[in-house]
Short mmCIF file of C-alpha atoms in Angstrom, two decimals:
data_model
loop_
_atom_site.label_atom_id
_atom_site.label_comp_id
_atom_site.label_asym_id
_atom_site.label_seq_id
_atom_site.Cartn_x
_atom_site.Cartn_y
_atom_site.Cartn_z
CA MET A 56 12.27 -19.11 10.24
CA ARG A 57 9.46 -17.38 11.25
CA ARG A 58 9.91 -14.32 14.26
CA ARG A 59 7.66 -15.06 16.49
CA PRO A 60 4.92 -13.14 17.55
CA PRO A 61 5.57 -10.36 20.37
CA PRO A 62 2.68 -11.23 23.57
CA ALA A 63 -0.98 -10.14 23.46
CA SER A 64 0.15 -7.24 26.18
CA SER A 65 2.94 -5.14 26.01
CA PHE A 66 2.41 -3.94 29.78
CA PRO A 67 4.85 -5.83 32.39
CA ARG A 68 3.42 -7.90 35.40
CA GLY A 69 4.05 -6.19 38.67
CA GLY A 70 6.32 -3.36 38.83
CA SER A 71 6.71 -0.12 41.10
CA ALA A 72 4.04 2.15 42.14
CA ASP A 73 6.09 4.58 39.69
CA ASP A 74 6.02 2.18 36.50
CA GLU A 75 2.48 1.61 37.40
CA ALA A 76 1.87 5.90 36.99
CA ALA A 77 4.04 5.77 34.13
CA ILE A 78 1.57 2.86 31.97
CA MET A 79 -1.61 4.40 33.37
CA SER A 80 -0.36 8.21 32.28
CA GLU A 81 0.63 6.52 28.93
CA ARG A 82 -2.91 4.96 28.31
CA LEU A 83 -4.54 8.01 29.26
CA SER A 84 -2.36 10.53 26.49
CA LYS A 85 -3.71 7.10 24.56
CA PRO A 86 -6.57 7.74 21.77
CA THR A 87 -8.87 4.91 22.01
CA CYS A 88 -9.51 2.80 18.85
CA LEU A 89 -12.80 0.90 18.71
CA ILE A 90 -11.60 -2.80 17.19
CA ALA A 91 -14.94 -4.28 15.62
CA ALA A 92 -15.16 -7.87 14.51
CA SER A 93 -17.29 -10.59 13.64
CA ALA A 94 -19.05 -13.19 15.75
CA ALA A 95 -20.08 -15.19 12.38
CA ALA A 96 -18.93 -18.64 12.58
CA ALA A 97 -16.55 -17.65 9.34
CA GLY A 98 -14.63 -16.22 11.92
CA VAL A 99 -11.88 -13.58 11.70
CA SER A 100 -9.07 -13.96 10.50
CA ALA A 101 -5.99 -15.28 13.20
CA ASP A 102 -3.01 -13.57 11.65
CA SER A 103 -4.41 -10.31 10.20
CA PHE A 104 -6.21 -9.68 13.46
CA LEU A 105 -2.68 -10.52 15.52
CA HIS A 106 -1.21 -7.76 13.79
CA SER A 107 -3.94 -5.78 14.07
CA PHE A 108 -4.01 -5.45 17.61
CA THR A 109 0.00 -5.62 17.53
CA LEU A 110 0.22 -2.85 15.62
CA ALA A 111 -2.38 -0.64 16.96
CA SER A 112 -2.31 -1.47 20.48
CA SER A 113 0.94 1.15 19.79
CA ALA A 114 -0.55 4.00 19.57
CA PHE A 115 -3.96 3.15 20.91
CA ASN A 116 -6.05 2.00 23.83
CA LEU A 117 -7.82 -0.64 22.33
CA GLN A 118 -11.96 -1.95 22.53
CA VAL A 119 -12.95 -4.87 21.07
CA ALA A 120 -16.73 -5.92 19.96
CA THR A 121 -18.62 -7.88 18.82
CA PRO A 122 -22.35 -8.83 17.19
CA GLY A 123 -24.42 -9.68 20.86
CA GLY A 124 -20.31 -9.41 22.36
CA LYS A 125 -19.87 -12.89 21.73
CA SER A 126 -16.19 -14.56 22.03
CA ILE A 127 -14.41 -14.41 18.07
CA ASP A 128 -13.79 -17.80 16.02
CA PHE A 129 -9.89 -17.39 14.79
CA THR A 130 -9.70 -18.95 11.41
CA GLY A 131 -5.86 -19.61 9.71
CA VAL A 132 -4.55 -20.87 13.30
CA ASN A 133 -1.51 -21.44 12.60
CA GLU A 134 2.20 -22.91 14.48
CA ALA A 135 4.03 -19.20 14.07
CA ASN A 136 -0.11 -17.09 15.84
CA MET A 137 -1.18 -20.07 17.69
CA ARG A 138 1.15 -18.65 21.12
CA TRP A 139 0.11 -14.93 21.00
CA ILE A 140 -3.78 -16.11 20.20
CA GLN A 141 -3.48 -18.61 23.50
CA ASP A 142 -2.20 -15.84 25.44
CA PHE A 143 -4.44 -12.71 24.14
CA ARG A 144 -7.02 -15.14 25.04
CA MET A 145 -6.44 -14.94 28.34
CA LYS A 146 -6.62 -11.01 28.66
CA SER A 147 -9.54 -9.31 30.20
CA TYR A 148 -9.52 -7.72 27.47
CA ALA A 149 -10.20 -10.61 24.90
CA ASN A 150 -13.58 -10.07 26.80
CA PRO A 151 -15.78 -8.77 23.36
CA ALA A 152 -17.94 -5.81 24.32
CA LYS A 153 -21.42 -5.76 23.00
CA LEU A 154 -20.73 -3.79 19.26
CA GLU A 155 -24.75 -3.50 20.11
CA SER A 156 -24.03 -0.74 23.10
CA THR A 157 -20.77 0.85 21.75
CA ASP A 158 -21.01 4.92 21.45
CA GLY A 159 -19.28 5.66 18.56
CA ALA A 160 -18.65 8.46 19.85
CA ARG A 161 -16.21 7.33 22.92
CA TYR A 162 -13.41 6.49 20.19
CA HIS A 163 -11.09 8.38 18.16
CA ALA A 164 -10.61 5.52 15.53
CA LEU A 165 -12.38 2.84 13.93
CA LEU A 166 -10.49 -0.64 12.75
CA ILE A 167 -12.10 -3.64 10.98
CA PRO A 168 -9.94 -6.39 10.47
CA ASP A 169 -9.74 -9.29 7.91
CA CYS A 170 -13.13 -11.25 9.07
CA PRO A 171 -14.76 -13.67 6.62
CA GLY A 172 -17.64 -13.47 8.70
CA ALA A 173 -18.34 -9.79 8.47
CA MET A 174 -19.85 -11.13 5.27
CA VAL A 175 -22.70 -12.71 7.50
CA ASP A 176 -23.39 -10.28 10.38
CA LEU A 177 -21.38 -6.75 10.01
CA ALA A 178 -21.93 -6.30 6.67
CA ASN A 179 -26.29 -6.34 7.82
CA SER A 180 -25.52 -4.34 10.99
CA GLY A 181 -27.85 -1.12 11.78
CA TYR A 182 -25.76 -1.01 15.21
CA LEU A 183 -21.98 -0.08 13.14
CA ALA A 184 -23.97 2.03 11.18
CA ARG A 185 -24.88 4.01 13.38
CA ILE A 186 -20.86 4.04 14.65
CA LEU A 187 -19.91 4.48 10.77
CA GLN A 188 -22.24 7.39 10.15
CA HIS A 189 -20.46 9.17 12.98
CA PHE A 190 -17.42 8.19 12.08
CA SER A 191 -17.97 9.73 8.35
CA SER A 192 -20.04 12.32 9.76
CA GLU A 193 -17.18 13.91 12.10
CA ASN A 194 -14.43 12.26 10.37
CA LYS A 195 -12.95 10.02 12.47
CA PRO A 196 -10.50 7.74 10.98
CA ILE A 197 -11.79 4.34 9.57
CA CYS A 198 -9.20 1.01 8.75
CA ALA A 199 -11.47 -1.72 7.03
CA VAL A 200 -8.99 -4.73 6.23
CA GLY A 201 -10.02 -7.46 2.90
CA HIS A 202 -13.42 -9.65 4.31
CA GLY A 203 -13.82 -6.85 6.84
CA ALA A 204 -14.17 -4.15 4.43
CA ALA A 205 -17.87 -6.09 4.03
CA ALA A 206 -18.61 -4.23 6.84
CA LEU A 207 -18.73 -0.85 5.68
CA CYS A 208 -22.02 -1.95 2.88
CA CYS A 209 -24.29 -1.62 6.04
CA ALA A 210 -23.72 2.11 5.95
CA THR A 211 -26.37 4.20 4.47
CA ASN A 212 -27.24 7.66 4.28
CA GLU A 213 -31.31 8.59 4.57
CA ASP A 214 -31.79 8.70 1.71
CA LYS A 215 -30.63 5.22 0.97
CA SER A 216 -27.47 6.20 -0.67
CA TRP A 217 -23.98 4.56 0.93
CA VAL A 218 -22.29 6.84 3.59
CA PHE A 219 -18.82 5.72 1.31
CA GLN A 220 -19.66 6.74 -2.13
CA GLU A 221 -17.41 8.62 -4.10
CA TYR A 222 -14.75 7.24 -2.10
CA SER A 223 -11.80 5.91 -3.80
CA LEU A 224 -11.17 1.91 -1.72
CA THR A 225 -10.23 -1.85 -2.24
CA GLY A 226 -10.88 -4.70 -0.68
CA PRO A 227 -11.23 -8.92 -1.84
CA CYS A 228 -10.75 -8.87 -5.33
CA VAL A 229 -13.54 -11.83 -7.05
CA TYR A 230 -10.34 -13.58 -8.24
CA GLU A 231 -9.90 -13.70 -4.08
CA LEU A 232 -13.40 -14.57 -3.60
CA ILE A 233 -13.84 -17.03 -6.26
CA ARG A 234 -11.34 -19.50 -4.29
CA LEU A 235 -13.23 -19.59 -1.40
CA PRO A 236 -15.28 -23.01 -1.22
CA SER A 237 -18.25 -20.61 0.43
CA PHE A 238 -17.96 -18.76 -3.36
CA ALA A 239 -21.52 -19.84 -4.65
CA SER A 240 -23.85 -18.87 -1.82
CA LEU A 241 -21.72 -15.46 -0.36
CA PRO A 242 -24.38 -13.51 0.31
CA ILE A 243 -22.22 -10.15 -0.90
CA ILE A 244 -19.66 -9.79 -3.06
CA PHE A 245 -18.15 -6.49 -1.94
CA GLU A 246 -15.98 -5.21 -5.60
CA ASP A 247 -19.76 -5.63 -7.20
CA PHE A 248 -20.81 -3.56 -4.03
CA ALA A 249 -18.65 -0.56 -3.90
CA LYS A 250 -18.86 -0.26 -7.83
CA ASP A 251 -22.85 -0.07 -7.98
CA SER A 252 -23.11 1.94 -5.18
CA GLY A 253 -21.07 4.64 -6.59
CA ALA A 254 -17.34 3.63 -4.99
CA ILE A 255 -14.03 3.92 -7.10
CA TYR A 256 -12.89 0.76 -6.38
CA SER A 257 -9.04 -0.64 -7.10
CA ALA A 258 -7.65 -3.85 -6.45
CA SER A 259 -4.27 -5.68 -7.42
CA LYS A 260 -3.34 -8.81 -8.32
CA ALA A 261 -4.68 -11.66 -5.95
CA ASP A 262 -2.89 -12.06 -1.98
CA ALA A 263 -0.73 -8.86 -3.50
CA VAL A 264 -0.16 -5.95 -0.80
CA HIS A 265 -2.88 -3.15 -1.90
CA VAL A 266 -3.69 -0.35 0.16
CA VAL A 267 -6.26 2.90 -0.88
CA LEU A 268 -6.90 6.17 1.43
CA ASP A 269 -9.15 8.34 0.37
CA ARG A 270 -9.58 11.08 3.40
CA HIS A 271 -10.53 9.57 6.52
CA LEU A 272 -10.82 5.96 5.37
CA VAL A 273 -7.98 3.40 4.69
CA THR A 274 -8.81 0.14 2.97
CA GLY A 275 -7.04 -3.11 2.74
CA GLN A 276 -7.53 -5.49 -0.18
CA ASN A 277 -6.74 -8.48 1.78
CA GLU A 278 -5.05 -10.29 4.76
CA ASN A 279 -1.88 -9.21 3.86
CA SER A 280 -2.45 -5.70 3.29
CA THR A 281 -3.36 -5.46 6.91
CA VAL A 282 0.39 -3.80 8.45
CA ALA A 283 0.26 -0.81 5.77
CA ALA A 284 -3.55 -0.26 6.37
CA VAL A 285 -3.40 -0.23 9.89
CA GLN A 286 0.09 1.73 9.84
CA ASN A 287 -1.29 4.23 7.52
CA LEU A 288 -4.65 4.62 9.76
CA VAL A 289 -1.53 5.20 13.44
CA PHE A 290 -0.45 7.79 10.67
CA LEU A 291 -4.16 9.55 9.56
CA CYS A 292 -4.85 10.07 13.87
CA ASN A 293 -1.45 11.10 14.95
CA GLY A 294 -1.93 13.58 12.17
CA SER A 295 -5.41 14.62 12.58
CA ARG A 296 -4.28 14.98 16.10
CA LYS A 297 -2.20 17.53 15.86
#
């Protein structure tokens, strides 16, 4: 029997002034994390987003942003995650900010969940590229999971080299991508891009949990690697703030 996911928000409804003050104090003491998600029709993995948001909310104040501030199309919605997704959509913070007007300097961490749509929009986003360039220059923690790793492809240096060249990282392997109905028309194959751009790419078996941590970058191979990857992001951010 599968456990029901926790509610989208852990904040109590109502409560005394002391409770509200405690909540506000907790929020002010937390670092801020930007969740960059795709707004393309290929969408965002419901399970990966659920686990990313739930785990990260315990350690960060979160802000979701998408290209154009468009709403997220979740993929893989099922009985186990449907209630959480419905609750999440009712919250004010479920309305994404515009990635185009997002200032990376305001955030301590960046999280990109498994987004099949990232290969379409985030991989070519100049706005996300600027955020990634800032995070890289400041050695701020970055976490990209599964297809979300394709979003890293947009970040280049002035000499056109990839910001993440010479990094050890992972992302979907060709054996995972080839099962997609759209494989023949995919705009980018992350494994090929990473190797061609000078990164040290590794992968485990298809669907296996595989996470790579190199400096301030955490990458997870696939949706199943979400929990382990986000846990590493939290540890990385906690360590950098001590």
